[in-house]
Coordinates of C-alpha atoms and ligand atoms in Angstrom, one line a residue:
M1198 CA -13.0 7.8 10.6
D1199 CA -15.7 10.5 10.0
I1200 CA -15.6 11.9 6.4
P1201 CA -14.7 15.5 6.6
T1202 CA -17.5 18.0 5.7
N1203 CA -15.5 20.7 3.8
P1204 CA -12.2 18.9 2.6
I1205 CA -9.6 21.0 0.8
W1206 CA -9.9 18.8 -2.3
Q1207 CA -13.6 19.8 -2.6
Q1208 CA -12.6 23.4 -3.9
H1209 CA -8.9 23.1 -4.5
L1210 CA -6.3 21.5 -6.9
F1211 CA -2.9 21.0 -5.8
L1212 CA -0.7 22.9 -8.4
G1213 CA 2.3 22.6 -6.5
A1214 CA 0.5 24.3 -3.6
W1215 CA -3.2 24.2 -2.9
Q1216 CA -5.3 26.7 -5.3
T1217 CA -8.8 27.3 -6.4
G1218 CA -9.5 25.5 -9.5
D1219 CA -12.0 26.4 -12.3
G1220 CA -12.9 22.7 -13.2
E1221 CA -16.0 20.8 -12.7
Q1222 CA -16.9 19.5 -9.0
V1223 CA -17.6 15.8 -9.1
N1224 CA -19.5 13.4 -6.6
V1225 CA -17.3 10.8 -5.1
R1226 CA -19.2 7.7 -5.0
E1227 CA -18.7 4.7 -2.5
P1228 CA -18.9 1.5 -4.6
A1229 CA -20.1 -0.7 -1.6
T1230 CA -23.3 1.5 -1.1
D1231 CA -23.5 3.9 -4.0
E1232 CA -23.6 6.7 -1.6
V1233 CA -22.1 10.2 -2.4
I1234 CA -19.4 10.6 0.2
S1235 CA -17.4 13.6 -0.8
Q1236 CA -17.0 16.0 -3.5
L1237 CA -13.8 16.6 -5.8
K1238 CA -12.6 19.5 -7.8
T1239 CA -11.3 18.2 -11.1
A1240 CA -8.9 19.8 -13.5
T1241 CA -9.1 21.3 -16.9
P1242 CA -6.6 21.3 -19.8
A1243 CA -5.9 24.9 -18.7
D1244 CA -4.6 23.6 -15.3
V1245 CA -2.2 21.2 -17.1
E1246 CA -0.9 24.2 -18.9
R1247 CA -0.5 26.0 -15.5
A1248 CA 1.0 22.9 -13.7
A1249 CA 3.5 22.3 -16.5
T1250 CA 4.7 26.1 -16.4
I1251 CA 5.0 25.8 -12.6
A1252 CA 6.9 22.6 -12.8
K1253 CA 9.4 23.8 -15.2
A1254 CA 10.5 26.7 -13.2
A1255 CA 10.5 24.6 -10.2
Q1256 CA 12.5 21.8 -11.5
K1257 CA 15.8 23.4 -11.9
R1258 CA 15.7 24.4 -8.2
W1259 CA 14.5 21.0 -7.2
M1260 CA 17.4 19.3 -9.2
D1261 CA 19.9 21.2 -7.2
V1262 CA 18.6 20.4 -4.0
P1263 CA 21.5 18.4 -2.0
F1264 CA 20.8 14.8 -2.3
D1265 CA 20.5 14.4 1.5
Q1266 CA 17.7 16.8 1.6
K1267 CA 15.9 15.2 -1.1
A1268 CA 16.3 12.0 0.8
E1269 CA 15.1 13.4 4.2
I1270 CA 11.9 14.8 2.4
L1271 CA 11.1 11.3 1.0
R1272 CA 11.7 9.6 4.4
R1273 CA 9.6 12.0 6.1
A1274 CA 6.9 11.4 3.5
A1275 CA 7.3 7.6 4.3
A1276 CA 6.7 8.4 8.0
L1277 CA 3.6 10.4 7.3
L1278 CA 2.2 7.6 5.3
K1279 CA 2.4 5.4 8.4
E1280 CA 1.0 8.3 10.7
R1281 CA -1.9 8.7 8.5
A1282 CA -2.6 5.1 7.9
D1283 CA -6.1 4.9 9.2
E1284 CA -7.2 7.9 7.3
I1285 CA -5.7 6.7 4.0
N1286 CA -6.9 3.2 4.6
C1287 CA -10.4 4.5 5.3
W1288 CA -10.4 6.3 2.0
N1289 CA -9.1 3.4 0.3
T1290 CA -12.0 1.3 1.4
R1291 CA -14.6 3.7 1.0
E1292 CA -13.5 5.1 -2.5
C1293 CA -12.2 2.0 -4.1
G1294 CA -14.0 -0.9 -2.2
S1295 CA -10.9 -2.3 -0.9
I1296 CA -11.0 -4.9 2.0
G1297 CA -9.0 -3.9 5.0
P1298 CA -5.9 -6.2 4.4
K1299 CA -5.6 -5.1 0.7
A1300 CA -5.6 -1.4 1.9
D1301 CA -3.0 -2.1 4.8
W1302 CA -0.8 -4.0 2.2
E1303 CA -1.0 -1.5 -0.5
L1304 CA 0.0 1.3 2.0
Q1305 CA 2.9 -0.9 3.4
A1306 CA 4.0 -1.3 -0.3
T1307 CA 3.7 2.4 -0.8
Y1308 CA 5.9 3.2 2.3
E1309 CA 8.5 0.7 1.1
Q1310 CA 8.4 2.7 -2.2
A1311 CA 9.2 5.6 -0.4
Q1312 CA 11.8 4.4 1.6
M1313 CA 13.7 2.8 -1.5
A1314 CA 13.3 6.1 -3.2
A1315 CA 14.9 7.9 -0.5
A1316 CA 18.0 5.8 -1.0
L1317 CA 18.2 6.7 -4.7
P1318 CA 19.6 10.4 -4.5
M1319 CA 22.7 9.0 -2.8
Q1320 CA 23.5 6.5 -5.3
P1321 CA 26.3 7.1 -7.9
S1322 CA 25.2 9.0 -10.7
G1323 CA 27.6 8.4 -13.5
E1324 CA 30.7 6.5 -14.7
I1325 CA 34.0 7.6 -16.1
F1326 CA 34.7 6.2 -19.5
P1327 CA 38.4 5.9 -20.9
S1328 CA 39.3 7.7 -24.1
N1329 CA 42.1 7.2 -26.7
M1330 CA 42.9 10.9 -26.8
P1331 CA 45.6 11.8 -24.5
G1332 CA 44.7 14.2 -21.8
K1333 CA 40.8 13.6 -22.2
R1334 CA 38.4 12.7 -19.5
N1335 CA 34.9 11.1 -20.4
Y1336 CA 32.1 11.6 -17.9
W1337 CA 28.8 9.8 -18.4
K1338 CA 26.2 11.0 -15.7
R1339 CA 22.5 10.5 -15.2
V1340 CA 20.4 13.7 -15.4
P1341 CA 16.7 14.4 -14.5
I1342 CA 14.3 14.2 -17.4
G1343 CA 12.6 17.3 -16.5
T1344 CA 8.8 17.2 -15.7
V1345 CA 7.2 13.7 -15.5
G1346 CA 3.5 13.1 -16.2
V1347 CA 2.1 10.3 -14.1
I1348 CA -1.3 8.7 -15.2
A1349 CA -2.5 6.1 -12.5
P1350 CA -5.5 3.8 -12.6
W1351 CA -8.3 3.2 -9.6
N1352 CA -7.6 -0.3 -8.6
F1353 CA -4.3 0.2 -6.6
P1354 CA -4.5 3.9 -6.7
I1355 CA -2.0 4.8 -4.2
L1356 CA 0.7 2.3 -5.0
L1357 CA 0.5 2.6 -8.6
S1358 CA 0.8 6.3 -8.6
M1359 CA 3.5 6.6 -5.9
R1360 CA 5.7 3.9 -7.3
S1361 CA 6.5 6.5 -10.1
V1362 CA 6.0 9.7 -8.1
F1363 CA 8.4 8.8 -5.3
P1364 CA 11.4 7.7 -7.6
A1365 CA 10.8 10.5 -10.4
L1366 CA 11.0 13.2 -7.4
A1367 CA 14.1 11.3 -5.9
M1368 CA 15.8 11.6 -9.4
G1369 CA 15.3 15.3 -9.5
N1370 CA 12.2 15.5 -11.8
C1371 CA 9.1 17.4 -10.9
V1372 CA 6.0 15.4 -11.2
I1373 CA 2.4 16.0 -12.4
L1374 CA 0.0 13.3 -11.2
K1375 CA -3.2 12.6 -12.9
P1376 CA -5.3 9.9 -10.7
D1377 CA -8.4 8.4 -12.0
P1378 CA -11.5 10.6 -10.6
K1379 CA -12.8 7.4 -9.1
S1380 CA -9.7 7.3 -6.6
S1381 CA -8.3 10.9 -6.4
I1382 CA -8.9 11.3 -2.8
C1383 CA -6.6 8.4 -1.6
G1384 CA -4.7 8.2 -4.8
G1385 CA -4.0 11.8 -5.1
A1386 CA -5.3 14.5 -2.7
L1387 CA -3.9 12.7 0.3
M1388 CA -0.6 12.1 -1.2
A1389 CA -0.3 15.9 -2.3
Q1390 CA -0.8 16.8 1.6
I1391 CA 1.7 14.1 2.6
L1392 CA 4.4 15.5 0.4
E1393 CA 3.6 19.1 1.3
A1394 CA 3.9 18.2 5.0
A1395 CA 7.1 16.3 4.4
G1396 CA 8.5 19.6 3.1
L1397 CA 8.6 19.2 -0.8
P1398 CA 9.1 22.5 -2.0
E1399 CA 6.2 24.5 -3.7
G1400 CA 5.8 23.7 -7.5
V1401 CA 7.5 20.3 -7.5
F1402 CA 4.6 18.0 -7.4
H1403 CA 1.0 18.5 -8.8
V1404 CA -2.3 16.6 -8.7
L1405 CA -4.8 17.0 -11.3
P1406 CA -7.8 14.9 -10.9
G1407 CA -9.7 14.4 -14.0
G1408 CA -10.8 12.1 -16.8
P1409 CA -9.2 11.2 -20.3
E1410 CA -9.2 15.1 -21.5
V1411 CA -6.8 15.7 -18.6
G1412 CA -4.7 12.9 -19.3
K1413 CA -4.5 13.8 -22.9
G1414 CA -3.5 17.3 -22.2
L1415 CA -0.6 16.0 -20.0
V1416 CA 0.6 13.4 -22.6
E1417 CA 0.4 16.3 -25.4
H1418 CA 2.0 18.9 -23.4
P1419 CA 5.3 19.7 -24.6
L1420 CA 6.8 20.7 -21.3
V1421 CA 6.0 17.3 -19.9
K1422 CA 9.0 15.2 -21.0
M1423 CA 7.9 11.8 -19.9
I1424 CA 4.7 9.8 -19.4
S1425 CA 4.7 7.0 -16.7
F1426 CA 1.2 5.3 -17.5
T1427 CA -0.3 2.5 -15.6
G1428 CA -3.6 1.5 -17.0
S1429 CA -5.4 -0.5 -19.8
T1430 CA -3.8 -1.6 -23.1
A1431 CA -6.2 0.5 -25.2
V1432 CA -5.6 3.8 -23.4
G1433 CA -1.6 2.8 -23.2
K1434 CA -1.4 2.5 -27.1
K1435 CA -3.0 5.8 -27.8
I1436 CA -0.5 7.3 -25.2
G1437 CA 2.3 5.4 -26.8
E1438 CA 1.5 6.8 -30.3
T1439 CA 1.3 10.4 -29.1
C1440 CA 4.5 10.0 -27.2
G1441 CA 6.2 8.3 -30.3
R1442 CA 5.1 11.4 -32.5
M1443 CA 6.7 13.8 -29.7
L1444 CA 9.8 11.8 -29.1
K1445 CA 8.6 11.7 -25.5
K1446 CA 9.6 8.9 -23.3
A1447 CA 6.9 6.6 -22.1
A1448 CA 6.8 4.0 -19.7
L1449 CA 3.6 1.9 -20.2
E1450 CA 2.4 -0.6 -17.6
L1451 CA -0.8 -2.2 -19.1
G1452 CA -3.3 -5.1 -18.9
G1453 CA -2.8 -8.8 -18.2
N1454 CA -4.7 -12.2 -18.6
N1455 CA -2.3 -14.0 -16.5
A1456 CA -2.1 -17.8 -16.4
Q1457 CA -1.4 -20.1 -13.6
V1458 CA -0.1 -23.5 -14.9
V1459 CA -0.7 -26.6 -12.7
L1460 CA 1.3 -29.7 -13.6
E1461 CA 0.1 -33.2 -12.5
D1462 CA 2.9 -33.4 -10.1
A1463 CA 1.8 -30.2 -8.2
D1464 CA 0.5 -30.1 -4.8
L1465 CA -3.1 -29.3 -5.5
D1466 CA -4.0 -27.8 -2.0
I1467 CA -1.2 -25.2 -2.5
A1468 CA -2.0 -24.5 -6.1
S1469 CA -5.6 -24.2 -5.4
S1470 CA -5.0 -21.8 -2.6
C1471 CA -2.5 -19.9 -4.9
G1472 CA -5.2 -20.0 -7.5
A1473 CA -8.0 -18.5 -5.3
W1474 CA -5.7 -15.7 -4.0
G1475 CA -4.5 -14.8 -7.5
S1476 CA -8.1 -14.7 -9.0
F1477 CA -10.3 -13.3 -6.2
L1478 CA -8.1 -10.7 -4.2
H1479 CA -9.6 -7.3 -4.6
Q1480 CA -12.3 -8.9 -6.6
G1481 CA -10.0 -9.6 -9.4
Q1482 CA -9.2 -6.1 -10.3
I1483 CA -5.6 -6.6 -10.5
C1484 CA -3.5 -6.5 -13.5
M1485 CA -1.4 -9.5 -12.3
Q1486 CA -5.0 -11.4 -11.5
T1487 CA -4.9 -15.0 -12.3
G1488 CA -7.3 -15.0 -15.3
R1489 CA -6.4 -18.5 -16.7
H1490 CA -6.1 -21.7 -14.7
L1491 CA -4.4 -24.1 -17.1
V1492 CA -4.4 -27.6 -15.3
H1493 CA -3.3 -30.9 -16.4
R1494 CA -6.2 -33.1 -17.5
S1495 CA -5.5 -35.9 -15.1
V1496 CA -5.7 -33.5 -12.1
A1497 CA -8.1 -31.0 -13.5
D1498 CA -11.5 -32.2 -11.6
A1499 CA -9.4 -32.4 -8.3
Y1500 CA -8.1 -29.1 -8.8
I1501 CA -11.6 -27.5 -9.7
D1502 CA -13.2 -29.2 -6.5
R1503 CA -10.7 -27.5 -4.2
L1504 CA -10.8 -24.3 -6.1
A1505 CA -14.6 -24.4 -6.0
N1506 CA -14.7 -25.3 -2.2
R1507 CA -12.2 -22.3 -1.7
A1508 CA -14.4 -19.9 -3.9
S1509 CA -17.7 -20.7 -2.1
N1510 CA -16.2 -20.1 1.4
L1511 CA -15.3 -16.5 0.6
V1512 CA -17.8 -13.8 1.9
C1513 CA -18.7 -11.0 -0.3
G1514 CA -19.9 -7.7 1.3
N1515 CA -19.2 -4.0 2.4
P1516 CA -15.7 -4.0 2.9
R1517 CA -16.1 -1.9 6.2
E1518 CA -17.4 -5.4 7.7
Q1519 CA -15.0 -8.6 8.0
V1520 CA -15.5 -9.8 4.4
H1521 CA -13.2 -11.4 1.8
L1522 CA -14.7 -9.6 -1.4
G1523 CA -15.8 -6.0 -1.6
P1524 CA -17.8 -4.5 -4.5
L1525 CA -16.5 -3.9 -7.9
I1526 CA -15.7 -0.4 -8.6
N1527 CA -19.1 0.4 -10.1
E1528 CA -22.3 -1.1 -11.7
T1529 CA -20.8 -0.9 -15.2
Q1530 CA -17.8 -3.0 -14.5
A1531 CA -20.1 -5.4 -12.6
R1532 CA -22.5 -5.6 -15.4
R1533 CA -19.5 -6.2 -17.9
V1534 CA -18.2 -9.1 -15.6
E1535 CA -21.9 -10.7 -15.7
D1536 CA -22.1 -10.4 -19.3
I1537 CA -18.7 -12.1 -20.0
V1538 CA -19.7 -15.0 -17.7
N1539 CA -23.0 -15.4 -19.3
R1540 CA -21.6 -15.3 -22.9
S1541 CA -19.3 -18.0 -22.0
V1542 CA -22.0 -20.0 -20.4
E1543 CA -23.8 -19.7 -23.6
M1544 CA -20.8 -21.2 -25.4
G1545 CA -20.6 -24.2 -23.1
A1546 CA -18.6 -23.2 -20.1
R1547 CA -20.0 -24.6 -16.7
V1548 CA -20.4 -22.4 -13.4
V1549 CA -18.9 -24.5 -10.7
A1550 CA -19.1 -21.9 -8.0
G1551 CA -20.6 -18.6 -7.6
G1552 CA -21.6 -16.6 -11.1
K1553 CA -24.0 -14.3 -9.5
R1554 CA -24.2 -10.5 -9.3
N1555 CA -26.0 -8.4 -6.9
G1556 CA -25.7 -4.7 -7.7
N1557 CA -22.0 -3.9 -7.7
Y1558 CA -20.9 -7.0 -6.0
F1559 CA -20.0 -10.4 -7.8
E1560 CA -19.4 -13.7 -6.2
A1561 CA -16.0 -15.5 -6.2
T1562 CA -16.6 -17.6 -9.3
V1563 CA -15.2 -20.8 -10.8
I1564 CA -15.9 -21.7 -14.4
A1565 CA -14.9 -25.1 -15.8
D1566 CA -15.3 -26.7 -19.3
V1567 CA -13.6 -23.6 -20.8
T1568 CA -12.2 -23.3 -24.3
P1569 CA -9.8 -20.6 -25.7
E1570 CA -12.6 -18.8 -27.9
M1571 CA -14.6 -18.0 -24.8
P1572 CA -14.6 -14.3 -23.5
V1573 CA -14.0 -15.5 -20.0
F1574 CA -10.7 -17.0 -21.3
S1575 CA -9.5 -14.5 -24.0
E1576 CA -10.4 -11.2 -22.4
E1577 CA -9.0 -9.3 -19.4
V1578 CA -12.1 -9.8 -17.1
F1579 CA -11.1 -7.6 -14.2
G1580 CA -13.4 -9.3 -11.9
P1581 CA -13.3 -12.3 -9.5
I1582 CA -13.7 -14.9 -12.1
A1583 CA -11.5 -18.3 -12.1
P1584 CA -11.8 -19.9 -15.7
V1585 CA -10.1 -23.5 -15.8
M1586 CA -9.1 -25.1 -18.9
A1587 CA -7.3 -28.7 -19.0
F1588 CA -4.3 -29.4 -21.2
D1589 CA -2.5 -32.5 -21.9
S1590 CA 1.3 -31.7 -22.2
D1591 CA 3.9 -29.3 -21.0
D1592 CA 4.2 -28.1 -24.4
S1593 CA 0.4 -27.5 -24.9
A1594 CA 0.5 -25.4 -21.7
C1595 CA 3.2 -23.2 -22.9
T1596 CA 1.3 -22.7 -26.3
L1597 CA -1.8 -21.9 -24.3
V1598 CA 0.0 -19.2 -22.0
N1599 CA 1.7 -17.7 -25.3
E1600 CA -1.6 -17.4 -27.0
S1601 CA -2.6 -14.5 -25.1
P1602 CA -1.3 -11.2 -26.6
Y1603 CA -0.7 -10.2 -23.0
G1604 CA 2.4 -11.0 -21.2
L1605 CA 2.6 -9.6 -17.6
A1606 CA 2.6 -12.4 -15.1
A1607 CA 2.5 -16.3 -14.7
A1608 CA 2.6 -19.0 -12.1
I1609 CA 3.5 -22.6 -12.5
H1610 CA 3.1 -25.3 -10.0
S1611 CA 5.1 -28.5 -9.9
G1612 CA 6.9 -30.9 -7.7
S1613 CA 9.8 -30.6 -10.1
T1614 CA 11.6 -27.0 -10.1
E1615 CA 13.5 -28.2 -13.2
R1616 CA 10.5 -29.0 -15.2
A1617 CA 8.9 -25.6 -13.9
L1618 CA 11.9 -23.7 -15.0
K1619 CA 11.8 -25.3 -18.3
I1620 CA 8.4 -23.9 -18.9
A1621 CA 9.2 -20.6 -17.5
N1622 CA 12.0 -20.2 -20.2
Q1623 CA 9.4 -20.8 -23.0
I1624 CA 6.6 -18.5 -21.9
Q1625 CA 6.7 -14.9 -23.1
V1626 CA 5.8 -13.1 -19.8
G1627 CA 7.7 -10.5 -17.8
M1628 CA 7.3 -12.3 -14.3
V1629 CA 7.2 -15.9 -13.7
H1630 CA 6.5 -17.3 -10.0
I1631 CA 7.1 -21.0 -9.4
N1632 CA 5.0 -22.6 -6.8
D1633 CA 3.4 -19.1 -5.9
Q1634 CA 0.6 -17.1 -7.2
T1635 CA 0.6 -14.5 -9.8
V1636 CA -0.3 -11.4 -7.8
N1637 CA 3.4 -11.0 -6.7
N1638 CA 5.0 -7.4 -6.3
E1639 CA 8.2 -6.8 -4.3
F1640 CA 9.5 -3.2 -4.3
Q1641 CA 13.1 -4.0 -4.8
V1642 CA 12.7 -6.2 -7.8
P1643 CA 12.2 -4.6 -11.4
F1644 CA 8.4 -5.0 -12.3
G1645 CA 6.8 -5.1 -15.8
G1646 CA 5.1 -6.8 -18.7
M1647 CA 5.8 -7.9 -22.3
G1648 CA 3.8 -8.0 -25.6
S1649 CA 0.5 -6.2 -24.8
S1650 CA 1.1 -5.6 -21.1
G1651 CA 3.7 -3.0 -21.7
N1652 CA 6.6 -1.5 -23.5
S1653 CA 9.3 -3.0 -21.3
G1654 CA 9.2 0.1 -18.8
R1655 CA 10.2 -1.3 -15.4
F1656 CA 9.6 -0.1 -12.0
G1657 CA 11.3 -0.9 -8.7
G1658 CA 14.8 -1.6 -7.4
P1659 CA 17.6 -0.6 -9.9
A1660 CA 15.1 -0.1 -12.7
N1661 CA 13.8 3.2 -11.1
I1662 CA 17.3 5.0 -11.8
E1663 CA 17.2 4.1 -15.5
E1664 CA 13.4 4.6 -16.0
F1665 CA 13.3 8.3 -14.2
T1666 CA 16.6 9.7 -15.8
T1667 CA 18.2 10.5 -19.2
S1668 CA 22.0 10.8 -19.4
Q1669 CA 24.7 13.0 -20.5
W1670 CA 28.3 12.6 -21.7
V1671 CA 30.6 15.5 -20.7
S1672 CA 34.1 15.2 -21.9
V1673 CA 37.0 17.5 -20.7
M1674 CA 40.4 17.9 -22.7
E1675 CA 43.0 19.1 -20.4
E1676 CA 44.5 21.2 -23.2
G1677 CA 42.8 22.1 -26.4
I1678 CA 43.8 20.6 -29.6
Q1679 CA 44.0 21.8 -33.2
Y1680 CA 41.9 19.6 -35.6
P1681 CA 42.9 19.9 -39.4
F1682 CA 40.7 22.6 -40.2
Ligands
NAD67 P1 -7.6 3.1 -18.0 O1 -6.8 2.9 -19.2 O2 -9.2 3.4 -18.3 O3 -7.4 4.4 -17.2 C1 -6.3 4.4 -16.5 C2 -5.9 6.1 -16.4 O4 -5.6 6.6 -17.8 C3 -7.0 6.8 -15.7 O5 -6.4 7.8 -14.9 C4 -7.8 7.5 -16.8 O6 -8.6 8.7 -16.5 C5 -6.7 7.8 -17.9 N1 -7.1 7.9 -19.3 C6 -8.0 7.4 -19.9 N2 -8.1 7.7 -21.2 C7 -7.1 8.4 -21.3 C8 -6.4 9.1 -22.7 N3 -7.0 8.9 -23.8 N4 -5.3 9.8 -22.4 C9 -4.6 9.8 -21.2 N5 -5.1 9.3 -20.2 C10 -6.3 8.6 -20.2 O7 -7.5 1.8 -16.9 P2 -8.4 1.4 -15.8 O8 -9.6 1.1 -16.2 O9 -8.4 2.6 -14.9 O10 -7.5 0.4 -15.0 C11 -7.6 -0.9 -15.2 C12 -6.7 -1.4 -16.2 O11 -5.3 -1.0 -15.8 C13 -6.4 -2.8 -16.5 O12 -6.3 -3.1 -17.9 C14 -5.3 -3.1 -15.8 O13 -4.8 -4.5 -16.1 C15 -4.4 -2.0 -15.9 N6 -3.5 -2.1 -14.8 C16 -2.0 -2.2 -15.3 C17 -1.0 -2.6 -14.1 C18 0.2 -2.9 -14.5 O14 1.2 -2.4 -13.6 N7 0.7 -3.3 -15.6 C19 -1.6 -2.1 -12.9 C20 -3.0 -1.9 -12.6 C21 -3.7 -1.8 -13.7

């Protein structure tokens, strides 16, 4: 696909319709080559004010659109995602360094989110409760929150924005999306085009690319009634503080440092394949990435050999070619990964495979002799690094998993499902996968973390109805009654 020469996002923002914006125009860089491939108009806090005002006016009308028409728009959006797949995938690769299969998977998952959201408006929207007052009826119904601000990261920019945008719209809310400027074309501008072409009424959906100041403007705006944030724990905490002060609903999906536990009765070929996938997919830039491999001491060397063999066979290069790993998002992140590896090696860790940076690229890396104090073990690295640490008993494996303040995902490999389930019951994470890998996401199952990985916000399946609505109790007396005064 050719990059367009004068795309609409170069001069315009989507404020419910394409409008010229006053904000800065920034260069969009391709992480694989460091070339400038497009320009992007970014928003200002004044644009947040404009979008919030437009959205407030549009929300009442959107809420009243009949459920079958809302569903039809979302189904059309799903169809357009497939029709424009080549273009969307091309931008995902060029803008974010995604290899083809990752881009394909992300688009399919986003399509499924749209289809699932299309089914939401026709779900029951309330319940009837009994009353001890004769002639009184109690209705309890779900109502939209109003305007929802969605703030998304750059690593899976399409899925992680639209998994909030689609259900929020389905439940009758307006949405202002702030994508990361590193991924605002595939994770913002193209999605605006798709929802506009699907027939979403003007004013209902807005895209405001920009950095922290635009995100802050959205969080602090009184007309924005909920924030759905996916990103780092540090930023999530700040957003949570502001929302708490403003009594604003906040769904926070944050970082992770996820463990894969391998017991001595596990199938090591399967476990090492899961470990490689979990650590190296999308260069490790995934919140559910396997950041800690905890392996029973009696099989640790055999597991490390298998994992290192898999890592050594992975090709790293420009994702427009047939490769397994593309670049990291930018050089700052690649250097950060290098620094974490180097500091851990100085503390006694041993690089068994990979370990080298070349510009924005970092090899699939396996590290042994790891201890809990090393940054490669204790920090969320967000790079293609697989640190392995040995343990001696199931209890000590649980203690190691729970030592991390994060609690997003975990995997457990064992020949005994009972034994794995016992461990699952003792670890504090939001998602546990037995004999599988940590990077698991199914659109119909509630997704989310515990501890520093989130505030128990959940996306997917029935959780979407709860997340993107509030409720109203309406009681009706058939005849009015007299009270004592
Ligand atoms: P980040 O927190 O730096 O940025 C995320 C978004 O927040 C971006 O759009 C950014 O512009 C915006 N932002 C930054 N500062 C802000 C502020 N003060 N107020 C409002 N908005 C602000 O995260 P990132 O580096 O883009 O993404 C990587 C992080 O996201 C990792 O920690 C990863 O684990 C996490 N993540 C979590 C999930 C999940 O579902 N739990 C999914 C993907 C990524």
